[in-house]
PDB file of C-alpha atoms in Angstrom:
ATOM      1  CA  MET Y  19      -3.693   6.869  30.770  1.00  0.00           C
ATOM      2  CA  ALA Y  20      -7.179   7.628  32.006  1.00  0.00           C
ATOM      3  CA  ARG Y  21     -10.145   5.926  30.410  1.00  0.00           C
ATOM      4  CA  GLY Y  22     -11.554   7.919  27.523  1.00  0.00           C
ATOM      5  CA  SER Y  23      -8.440  10.044  27.019  1.00  0.00           C
ATOM      6  CA  LEU Y  24      -7.287   8.526  23.716  1.00  0.00           C
ATOM      7  CA  ARG Y  25      -7.164  10.622  20.572  1.00  0.00           C
ATOM      8  CA  VAL Y  26      -5.807   8.604  17.656  1.00  0.00           C
ATOM      9  CA  LEU Y  27      -4.399   9.754  14.337  1.00  0.00           C
ATOM     10  CA  LEU Y  28      -4.864   6.949  11.806  1.00  0.00           C
ATOM     11  CA  LEU Y  29      -2.670   7.310   8.725  1.00  0.00           C
ATOM     12  CA  GLY Y  30      -4.577   5.401   6.071  1.00  0.00           C
ATOM     13  CA  GLY Y  31      -4.681   4.397   2.452  1.00  0.00           C
ATOM     14  CA  THR Y  32      -4.972   0.608   2.737  1.00  0.00           C
ATOM     15  CA  THR Y  33      -7.713  -1.956   3.215  1.00  0.00           C
ATOM     16  CA  GLU Y  34      -6.361  -2.598   6.697  1.00  0.00           C
ATOM     17  CA  ALA Y  35      -6.659   1.099   7.540  1.00  0.00           C
ATOM     18  CA  SER Y  36     -10.316   1.093   6.510  1.00  0.00           C
ATOM     19  CA  ARG Y  37     -10.983  -1.960   8.677  1.00  0.00           C
ATOM     20  CA  LEU Y  38      -9.286  -0.312  11.634  1.00  0.00           C
ATOM     21  CA  ALA Y  39     -11.244   2.901  11.066  1.00  0.00           C
ATOM     22  CA  GLN Y  40     -14.475   0.912  11.193  1.00  0.00           C
ATOM     23  CA  ALA Y  41     -13.398  -0.822  14.405  1.00  0.00           C
ATOM     24  CA  LEU Y  42     -12.377   2.440  16.073  1.00  0.00           C
ATOM     25  CA  ALA Y  43     -15.657   4.074  15.107  1.00  0.00           C
ATOM     26  CA  GLN Y  44     -17.670   1.142  16.457  1.00  0.00           C
ATOM     27  CA  ALA Y  45     -15.710   1.278  19.730  1.00  0.00           C
ATOM     28  CA  GLY Y  46     -16.363   4.999  20.066  1.00  0.00           C
ATOM     29  CA  VAL Y  47     -12.678   5.906  20.021  1.00  0.00           C
ATOM     30  CA  ASP Y  48     -11.873   9.554  19.307  1.00  0.00           C
ATOM     31  CA  ALA Y  49      -9.884   9.263  16.081  1.00  0.00           C
ATOM     32  CA  VAL Y  50      -8.968  11.180  12.935  1.00  0.00           C
ATOM     33  CA  PHE Y  51      -8.397   9.429   9.605  1.00  0.00           C
ATOM     34  CA  SER Y  52      -5.795  10.926   7.253  1.00  0.00           C
ATOM     35  CA  TYR Y  53      -4.826   9.880   3.735  1.00  0.00           C
ATOM     36  CA  ALA Y  54      -2.702  11.289   0.941  1.00  0.00           C
ATOM     37  CA  GLY Y  55      -5.538  11.904  -1.524  1.00  0.00           C
ATOM     38  CA  ARG Y  56      -3.970  10.290  -4.594  1.00  0.00           C
ATOM     39  CA  THR Y  57      -7.171   8.442  -5.533  1.00  0.00           C
ATOM     40  CA  ASP Y  58     -10.034  10.226  -7.262  1.00  0.00           C
ATOM     41  CA  ALA Y  59     -12.713   8.047  -5.652  1.00  0.00           C
ATOM     42  CA  PRO Y  60     -11.513   7.125  -2.148  1.00  0.00           C
ATOM     43  CA  ILE Y  61     -13.475   4.777   0.072  1.00  0.00           C
ATOM     44  CA  ALA Y  62     -15.647   6.718   2.527  1.00  0.00           C
ATOM     45  CA  GLN Y  63     -14.528   6.390   6.145  1.00  0.00           C
ATOM     46  CA  PRO Y  64     -16.608   6.372   9.351  1.00  0.00           C
ATOM     47  CA  LEU Y  65     -14.218   8.794  11.083  1.00  0.00           C
ATOM     48  CA  PRO Y  66     -13.506  12.521  10.708  1.00  0.00           C
ATOM     49  CA  THR Y  67     -11.183  12.669   7.723  1.00  0.00           C
ATOM     50  CA  ARG Y  68      -8.422  14.947   6.498  1.00  0.00           C
ATOM     51  CA  VAL Y  69      -6.759  14.757   3.081  1.00  0.00           C
ATOM     52  CA  GLY Y  70      -3.218  15.638   2.030  1.00  0.00           C
ATOM     53  CA  GLY Y  71       0.226  15.905   3.545  1.00  0.00           C
ATOM     54  CA  PHE Y  72       1.274  17.538   6.798  1.00  0.00           C
ATOM     55  CA  GLY Y  73       4.238  19.569   5.559  1.00  0.00           C
ATOM     56  CA  GLY Y  74       7.014  17.181   6.508  1.00  0.00           C
ATOM     57  CA  VAL Y  75       8.172  16.114   9.948  1.00  0.00           C
ATOM     58  CA  ALA Y  76       7.732  19.563  11.514  1.00  0.00           C
ATOM     59  CA  GLY Y  77       4.200  19.892  10.161  1.00  0.00           C
ATOM     60  CA  LEU Y  78       3.193  16.473  11.432  1.00  0.00           C
ATOM     61  CA  GLN Y  79       4.725  17.173  14.845  1.00  0.00           C
ATOM     62  CA  ALA Y  80       2.767  20.425  15.043  1.00  0.00           C
ATOM     63  CA  PHE Y  81      -0.447  18.616  14.072  1.00  0.00           C
ATOM     64  CA  LEU Y  82       0.076  16.011  16.796  1.00  0.00           C
ATOM     65  CA  GLN Y  83       0.584  18.703  19.404  1.00  0.00           C
ATOM     66  CA  ASP Y  84      -2.154  21.064  18.213  1.00  0.00           C
ATOM     67  CA  GLN Y  85      -4.718  18.257  17.981  1.00  0.00           C
ATOM     68  CA  ARG Y  86      -3.625  16.655  21.269  1.00  0.00           C
ATOM     69  CA  ILE Y  87      -3.037  13.317  19.556  1.00  0.00           C
ATOM     70  CA  THR Y  88      -2.154  10.600  22.075  1.00  0.00           C
ATOM     71  CA  HIS Y  89      -1.386   7.736  19.660  1.00  0.00           C
ATOM     72  CA  VAL Y  90      -0.575   7.415  15.958  1.00  0.00           C
ATOM     73  CA  VAL Y  91      -1.314   4.305  13.913  1.00  0.00           C
ATOM     74  CA  ASP Y  92       0.538   4.158  10.600  1.00  0.00           C
ATOM     75  CA  ALA Y  93      -1.550   1.981   8.286  1.00  0.00           C
ATOM     76  CA  THR Y  94      -0.232   3.478   5.060  1.00  0.00           C
ATOM     77  CA  HIS Y  95       0.943   1.386   2.115  1.00  0.00           C
ATOM     78  CA  PRO Y  96       4.218  -0.496   2.729  1.00  0.00           C
ATOM     79  CA  PHE Y  97       5.787   1.608  -0.039  1.00  0.00           C
ATOM     80  CA  ALA Y  98       4.748   4.960   1.479  1.00  0.00           C
ATOM     81  CA  ALA Y  99       8.236   5.166   2.957  1.00  0.00           C
ATOM     82  CA  GLN Y 100       8.441   8.956   3.225  1.00  0.00           C
ATOM     83  CA  MET Y 101       5.210   9.253   5.181  1.00  0.00           C
ATOM     84  CA  SER Y 102       6.183   6.380   7.465  1.00  0.00           C
ATOM     85  CA  SER Y 103       9.635   7.845   8.082  1.00  0.00           C
ATOM     86  CA  ASN Y 104       8.094  11.235   8.860  1.00  0.00           C
ATOM     87  CA  ALA Y 105       5.728   9.569  11.326  1.00  0.00           C
ATOM     88  CA  VAL Y 106       8.609   7.894  13.164  1.00  0.00           C
ATOM     89  CA  GLN Y 107      10.478  11.189  13.507  1.00  0.00           C
ATOM     90  CA  ALA Y 108       7.454  13.333  14.367  1.00  0.00           C
ATOM     91  CA  CYS Y 109       6.150  10.912  16.984  1.00  0.00           C
ATOM     92  CA  ALA Y 110       9.579  10.729  18.613  1.00  0.00           C
ATOM     93  CA  ALA Y 111       9.826  14.526  18.703  1.00  0.00           C
ATOM     94  CA  ALA Y 112       6.311  14.900  20.119  1.00  0.00           C
ATOM     95  CA  SER Y 113       6.621  11.933  22.526  1.00  0.00           C
ATOM     96  CA  VAL Y 114       3.565  10.288  20.969  1.00  0.00           C
ATOM     97  CA  PRO Y 115       3.445   6.464  20.792  1.00  0.00           C
ATOM     98  CA  LEU Y 116       3.486   5.083  17.239  1.00  0.00           C
ATOM     99  CA  LEU Y 117       2.068   1.749  16.098  1.00  0.00           C
ATOM    100  CA  ALA Y 118       2.424   0.451  12.544  1.00  0.00           C
ATOM    101  CA  LEU Y 119      -0.293  -1.789  11.102  1.00  0.00           C
ATOM    102  CA  GLU Y 120       1.654  -3.557   8.370  1.00  0.00           C
ATOM    103  CA  ARG Y 121       0.820  -6.417   6.037  1.00  0.00           C
ATOM    104  CA  PRO Y 122       3.372  -9.242   6.130  1.00  0.00           C
ATOM    105  CA  ALA Y 123       5.429  -9.301   2.929  1.00  0.00           C
ATOM    106  CA  TRP Y 124       4.785 -12.055   0.418  1.00  0.00           C
ATOM    107  CA  GLN Y 125       7.120 -15.048   0.628  1.00  0.00           C
ATOM    108  CA  ALA Y 126       8.098 -17.227  -2.342  1.00  0.00           C
ATOM    109  CA  GLN Y 127       6.728 -20.765  -2.519  1.00  0.00           C
ATOM    110  CA  GLY Y 128       7.677 -23.768  -4.585  1.00  0.00           C
ATOM    111  CA  GLY Y 129       7.168 -23.079  -8.272  1.00  0.00           C
ATOM    112  CA  ASP Y 130       7.495 -19.304  -7.995  1.00  0.00           C
ATOM    113  CA  MET Y 131       9.817 -17.663 -10.520  1.00  0.00           C
ATOM    114  CA  TRP Y 132      10.613 -14.429  -8.691  1.00  0.00           C
ATOM    115  CA  THR Y 133      13.415 -11.985  -9.294  1.00  0.00           C
ATOM    116  CA  HIS Y 134      13.831  -9.621  -6.342  1.00  0.00           C
ATOM    117  CA  VAL Y 135      14.900  -6.054  -7.129  1.00  0.00           C
ATOM    118  CA  ALA Y 136      15.516  -3.046  -4.903  1.00  0.00           C
ATOM    119  CA  ASP Y 137      13.553  -0.339  -6.718  1.00  0.00           C
ATOM    120  CA  MET Y 138      11.702   0.723  -9.861  1.00  0.00           C
ATOM    121  CA  ALA Y 139      14.864   1.437 -11.840  1.00  0.00           C
ATOM    122  CA  ALA Y 140      16.129  -2.072 -11.146  1.00  0.00           C
ATOM    123  CA  ALA Y 141      12.753  -3.506 -12.150  1.00  0.00           C
ATOM    124  CA  VAL Y 142      12.986  -1.785 -15.534  1.00  0.00           C
ATOM    125  CA  GLN Y 143      16.486  -3.196 -16.007  1.00  0.00           C
ATOM    126  CA  ALA Y 144      15.271  -6.693 -15.109  1.00  0.00           C
ATOM    127  CA  LEU Y 145      12.844  -6.821 -18.035  1.00  0.00           C
ATOM    128  CA  PRO Y 146      14.120  -8.670 -21.112  1.00  0.00           C
ATOM    129  CA  ASP Y 147      15.612  -6.803 -24.048  1.00  0.00           C
ATOM    130  CA  GLN Y 148      13.260  -8.527 -26.465  1.00  0.00           C
ATOM    131  CA  PRO Y 149       9.599  -7.451 -26.647  1.00  0.00           C
ATOM    132  CA  ALA Y 150       7.470  -8.754 -23.777  1.00  0.00           C
ATOM    133  CA  ARG Y 151       3.863  -8.464 -22.662  1.00  0.00           C
ATOM    134  CA  VAL Y 152       4.136  -7.090 -19.145  1.00  0.00           C
ATOM    135  CA  PHE Y 153       1.524  -6.788 -16.410  1.00  0.00           C
ATOM    136  CA  LEU Y 154       2.586  -3.709 -14.432  1.00  0.00           C
ATOM    137  CA  ALA Y 155       1.045  -4.079 -10.961  1.00  0.00           C
ATOM    138  CA  ILE Y 156       2.742  -1.003  -9.497  1.00  0.00           C
ATOM    139  CA  GLY Y 157       0.057   1.684  -9.330  1.00  0.00           C
ATOM    140  CA  LYS Y 158       0.127   4.946 -11.266  1.00  0.00           C
ATOM    141  CA  GLN Y 159       3.083   6.799  -9.738  1.00  0.00           C
ATOM    142  CA  ASN Y 160       6.028   5.121 -11.482  1.00  0.00           C
ATOM    143  CA  LEU Y 161       4.906   4.300 -14.992  1.00  0.00           C
ATOM    144  CA  ALA Y 162       7.181   6.609 -17.011  1.00  0.00           C
ATOM    145  CA  PRO Y 163      10.439   4.589 -16.899  1.00  0.00           C
ATOM    146  CA  PHE Y 164       8.604   1.469 -18.017  1.00  0.00           C
ATOM    147  CA  LEU Y 165       6.715   3.193 -20.822  1.00  0.00           C
ATOM    148  CA  ALA Y 166      10.049   4.563 -22.044  1.00  0.00           C
ATOM    149  CA  CYS Y 167      10.954   0.973 -22.989  1.00  0.00           C
ATOM    150  CA  ALA Y 168       9.033   1.112 -26.234  1.00  0.00           C
ATOM    151  CA  GLN Y 169       9.544  -2.525 -27.207  1.00  0.00           C
ATOM    152  CA  HIS Y 170       7.180  -3.823 -24.507  1.00  0.00           C
ATOM    153  CA  TRP Y 171       3.385  -4.028 -24.366  1.00  0.00           C
ATOM    154  CA  TYR Y 172       1.920  -3.163 -20.954  1.00  0.00           C
ATOM    155  CA  LEU Y 173      -1.203  -4.174 -19.097  1.00  0.00           C
ATOM    156  CA  LEU Y 174      -2.068  -1.688 -16.343  1.00  0.00           C
ATOM    157  CA  ARG Y 175      -4.688  -2.201 -13.653  1.00  0.00           C
ATOM    158  CA  LEU Y 176      -5.559   1.096 -11.987  1.00  0.00           C
ATOM    159  CA  VAL Y 177      -8.233   2.549  -9.731  1.00  0.00           C
ATOM    160  CA  ASP Y 178      -8.316   5.864 -11.631  1.00  0.00           C
ATOM    161  CA  PRO Y 179      -8.077   6.532 -15.394  1.00  0.00           C
ATOM    162  CA  VAL Y 180      -4.766   8.403 -15.453  1.00  0.00           C
ATOM    163  CA  LEU Y 181      -3.717   7.892 -19.046  1.00  0.00           C
ATOM    164  CA  ASP Y 182      -4.717   6.381 -22.361  1.00  0.00           C
ATOM    165  CA  LEU Y 183      -2.364   3.875 -23.922  1.00  0.00           C
ATOM    166  CA  PRO Y 184      -2.376   3.344 -27.684  1.00  0.00           C
ATOM    167  CA  ALA Y 185      -3.519  -0.207 -28.376  1.00  0.00           C
ATOM    168  CA  ALA Y 186      -0.077  -0.959 -29.785  1.00  0.00           C
ATOM    169  CA  ARG Y 187       1.525  -0.046 -26.432  1.00  0.00           C
ATOM    170  CA  GLY Y 188      -0.859  -1.608 -23.960  1.00  0.00           C
ATOM    171  CA  HIS Y 189      -4.214  -1.672 -22.223  1.00  0.00           C
ATOM    172  CA  VAL Y 190      -5.641  -0.127 -19.046  1.00  0.00           C
ATOM    173  CA  VAL Y 191      -8.081  -2.017 -16.837  1.00  0.00           C
ATOM    174  CA  LEU Y 192      -9.972   0.031 -14.243  1.00  0.00           C
ATOM    175  CA  ASP Y 193     -10.613  -2.097 -11.176  1.00  0.00           C
ATOM    176  CA  ARG Y 194     -10.256  -2.081  -7.403  1.00  0.00           C
ATOM    177  CA  GLY Y 195      -9.251  -5.110  -5.311  1.00  0.00           C
ATOM    178  CA  PRO Y 196      -9.531  -7.515  -3.671  1.00  0.00           C
ATOM    179  CA  PHE Y 197      -8.947  -9.699  -6.726  1.00  0.00           C
ATOM    180  CA  THR Y 198      -9.654 -13.402  -7.219  1.00  0.00           C
ATOM    181  CA  LEU Y 199      -7.390 -16.161  -8.486  1.00  0.00           C
ATOM    182  CA  GLN Y 200      -9.887 -17.072 -11.189  1.00  0.00           C
ATOM    183  CA  GLY Y 201     -10.145 -13.470 -12.330  1.00  0.00           C
ATOM    184  CA  ASP Y 202      -6.401 -12.819 -12.374  1.00  0.00           C
ATOM    185  CA  ARG Y 203      -5.649 -16.077 -14.149  1.00  0.00           C
ATOM    186  CA  ALA Y 204      -8.179 -15.168 -16.834  1.00  0.00           C
ATOM    187  CA  LEU Y 205      -6.754 -11.636 -17.090  1.00  0.00           C
ATOM    188  CA  LEU Y 206      -3.196 -12.869 -17.629  1.00  0.00           C
ATOM    189  CA  GLN Y 207      -4.267 -15.439 -20.197  1.00  0.00           C
ATOM    190  CA  ALA Y 208      -6.588 -13.093 -22.081  1.00  0.00           C
ATOM    191  CA  HIS Y 209      -3.762 -10.595 -22.637  1.00  0.00           C
ATOM    192  CA  GLY Y 210      -1.001 -13.113 -23.286  1.00  0.00           C
ATOM    193  CA  ILE Y 211       1.106 -11.805 -20.392  1.00  0.00           C
ATOM    194  CA  THR Y 212       4.704 -13.065 -20.321  1.00  0.00           C
ATOM    195  CA  HIS Y 213       6.069 -11.106 -17.325  1.00  0.00           C
ATOM    196  CA  ILE Y 214       4.697  -9.482 -14.160  1.00  0.00           C
ATOM    197  CA  VAL Y 215       6.186  -6.520 -12.307  1.00  0.00           C
ATOM    198  CA  SER Y 216       4.828  -6.014  -8.797  1.00  0.00           C
ATOM    199  CA  LYS Y 217       5.631  -4.280  -5.551  1.00  0.00           C
ATOM    200  CA  ASN Y 218       5.880  -6.649  -2.583  1.00  0.00           C
ATOM    201  CA  SER Y 219       2.816  -5.054  -1.025  1.00  0.00           C
ATOM    202  CA  GLY Y 220       1.731  -8.146   0.890  1.00  0.00           C
ATOM    203  CA  GLY Y 221      -1.807  -8.927   1.966  1.00  0.00           C
ATOM    204  CA  ALA Y 222      -4.444 -11.233   0.540  1.00  0.00           C
ATOM    205  CA  GLY Y 223      -6.263  -8.724  -1.658  1.00  0.00           C
ATOM    206  CA  ALA Y 224      -3.587  -8.535  -4.376  1.00  0.00           C
ATOM    207  CA  GLU Y 225      -1.869 -11.912  -3.977  1.00  0.00           C
ATOM    208  CA  ALA Y 226      -3.991 -13.663  -6.596  1.00  0.00           C
ATOM    209  CA  LYS Y 227      -1.797 -12.487  -9.476  1.00  0.00           C
ATOM    210  CA  LEU Y 228       1.245 -14.153  -7.905  1.00  0.00           C
ATOM    211  CA  ILE Y 229      -0.589 -17.446  -7.441  1.00  0.00           C
ATOM    212  CA  ALA Y 230      -1.822 -17.229 -11.030  1.00  0.00           C
ATOM    213  CA  ALA Y 231       1.737 -16.533 -12.208  1.00  0.00           C
ATOM    214  CA  ARG Y 232       2.944 -19.634 -10.343  1.00  0.00           C
ATOM    215  CA  GLU Y 233       0.258 -21.775 -11.965  1.00  0.00           C
ATOM    216  CA  LEU Y 234       1.000 -20.380 -15.433  1.00  0.00           C
ATOM    217  CA  GLY Y 235       4.794 -20.513 -15.056  1.00  0.00           C
ATOM    218  CA  LEU Y 236       5.252 -16.760 -15.495  1.00  0.00           C
ATOM    219  CA  PRO Y 237       8.302 -14.867 -14.183  1.00  0.00           C
ATOM    220  CA  VAL Y 238       7.646 -12.141 -11.611  1.00  0.00           C
ATOM    221  CA  ILE Y 239       9.896  -9.144 -10.980  1.00  0.00           C
ATOM    222  CA  LEU Y 240       9.185  -8.312  -7.342  1.00  0.00           C
ATOM    223  CA  ILE Y 241      10.205  -4.925  -5.950  1.00  0.00           C
ATOM    224  CA  ASP Y 242      11.318  -5.237  -2.330  1.00  0.00           C
ATOM    225  CA  ARG Y 243       9.937  -2.907   0.313  1.00  0.00           C
ATOM    226  CA  PRO Y 244      11.826   0.310   1.023  1.00  0.00           C
ATOM    227  CA  TYR Y 245      13.642   0.933   4.282  1.00  0.00           C
ATOM    228  CA  ILE Y 246      11.581   2.380   7.131  1.00  0.00           C
ATOM    229  CA  PRO Y 247      13.107   3.297  10.521  1.00  0.00           C
ATOM    230  CA  ALA Y 248      12.445   0.974  13.451  1.00  0.00           C
ATOM    231  CA  ARG Y 249       8.976   1.161  14.997  1.00  0.00           C
ATOM    232  CA  THR Y 250       6.466  -1.111  16.711  1.00  0.00           C
ATOM    233  CA  VAL Y 251       4.942  -3.243  13.934  1.00  0.00           C
ATOM    234  CA  LEU Y 252       1.656  -5.134  14.320  1.00  0.00           C
ATOM    235  CA  HIS Y 253       0.000  -7.312  11.700  1.00  0.00           C
ATOM    236  CA  SER Y 254      -3.722  -7.261  12.490  1.00  0.00           C
ATOM    237  CA  VAL Y 255      -6.475  -4.859  13.436  1.00  0.00           C
ATOM    238  CA  ASN Y 256      -7.117  -6.852  16.616  1.00  0.00           C
ATOM    239  CA  GLU Y 257      -3.492  -6.455  17.709  1.00  0.00           C
ATOM    240  CA  VAL Y 258      -3.761  -2.687  17.313  1.00  0.00           C
ATOM    241  CA  LEU Y 259      -7.036  -2.588  19.234  1.00  0.00           C
ATOM    242  CA  ARG Y 260      -5.517  -4.594  22.075  1.00  0.00           C
ATOM    243  CA  ARG Y 261      -2.581  -2.171  22.316  1.00  0.00           C
ATOM    244  CA  LEU Y 262      -4.923   0.798  22.432  1.00  0.00           C
ATOM    245  CA  TYR Y 263      -7.150  -0.942  24.956  1.00  0.00           C
ATOM    246  CA  CYS Y 264      -4.131  -1.501  27.193  1.00  0.00           C
ATOM    247  CA  ALA Y 265      -3.664   2.276  27.166  1.00  0.00           C
ATOM    248  CA  GLY Y 266      -6.911   2.394  29.162  1.00  0.00           C
ATOM    249  CA  SER Y 267      -8.938   4.221  26.572  1.00  0.00           C
ATOM    250  CA  TYR Y 268     -12.121   2.332  25.765  1.00  0.00           C
TER     251      TYR Y 268
END
């Protein structure tokens, strides 16, 4: 590929995506940043930005061709399985190389009390029958099945104020990571948390709650990552930049 001929579509929504966007902008790479738009106050990006879906596989394929995209980097959340699957199919159909910038999943260490489950429904079933004080670290999209279990009290930590919980049912903390071990330990203790439910999102920015749970002897219900079709997976911004550099672009 000739020098200067790259045009990258960066599918974002993670801290890693923002770091890559900054690196691409600094390198002068022609790139477009795209995110789903589920957050009211998204982090500003140094690249031209589009918001929203593409209209499925066909819509994404058309976008790649219309915009003359040469490479796609999928740096979406590990649980954005539909978007990632669409990217695999659309890139294959359009003959556009796809790289995935993915956080390594968290791995249990000595002292962890983790129960692995396949999905949200299984996580609900894994909670005890008796009343518990549960820290739901799952975002705002899948709260309903948990809130239907009326015996539990829930602590939610969200970026956007999506709902008000009666004090008898729980409490909402508005905050954006990265989080610290000291802060998460204090949060769990202040609210008398007995159980944690979390997606296995990976990364350092949200790991503090798991370390705090280990120190406090709290059980964690960990939702495993969904299936995503095979693709080239990289684990750092520098790895992605090296791959793009090898394409002869900057």
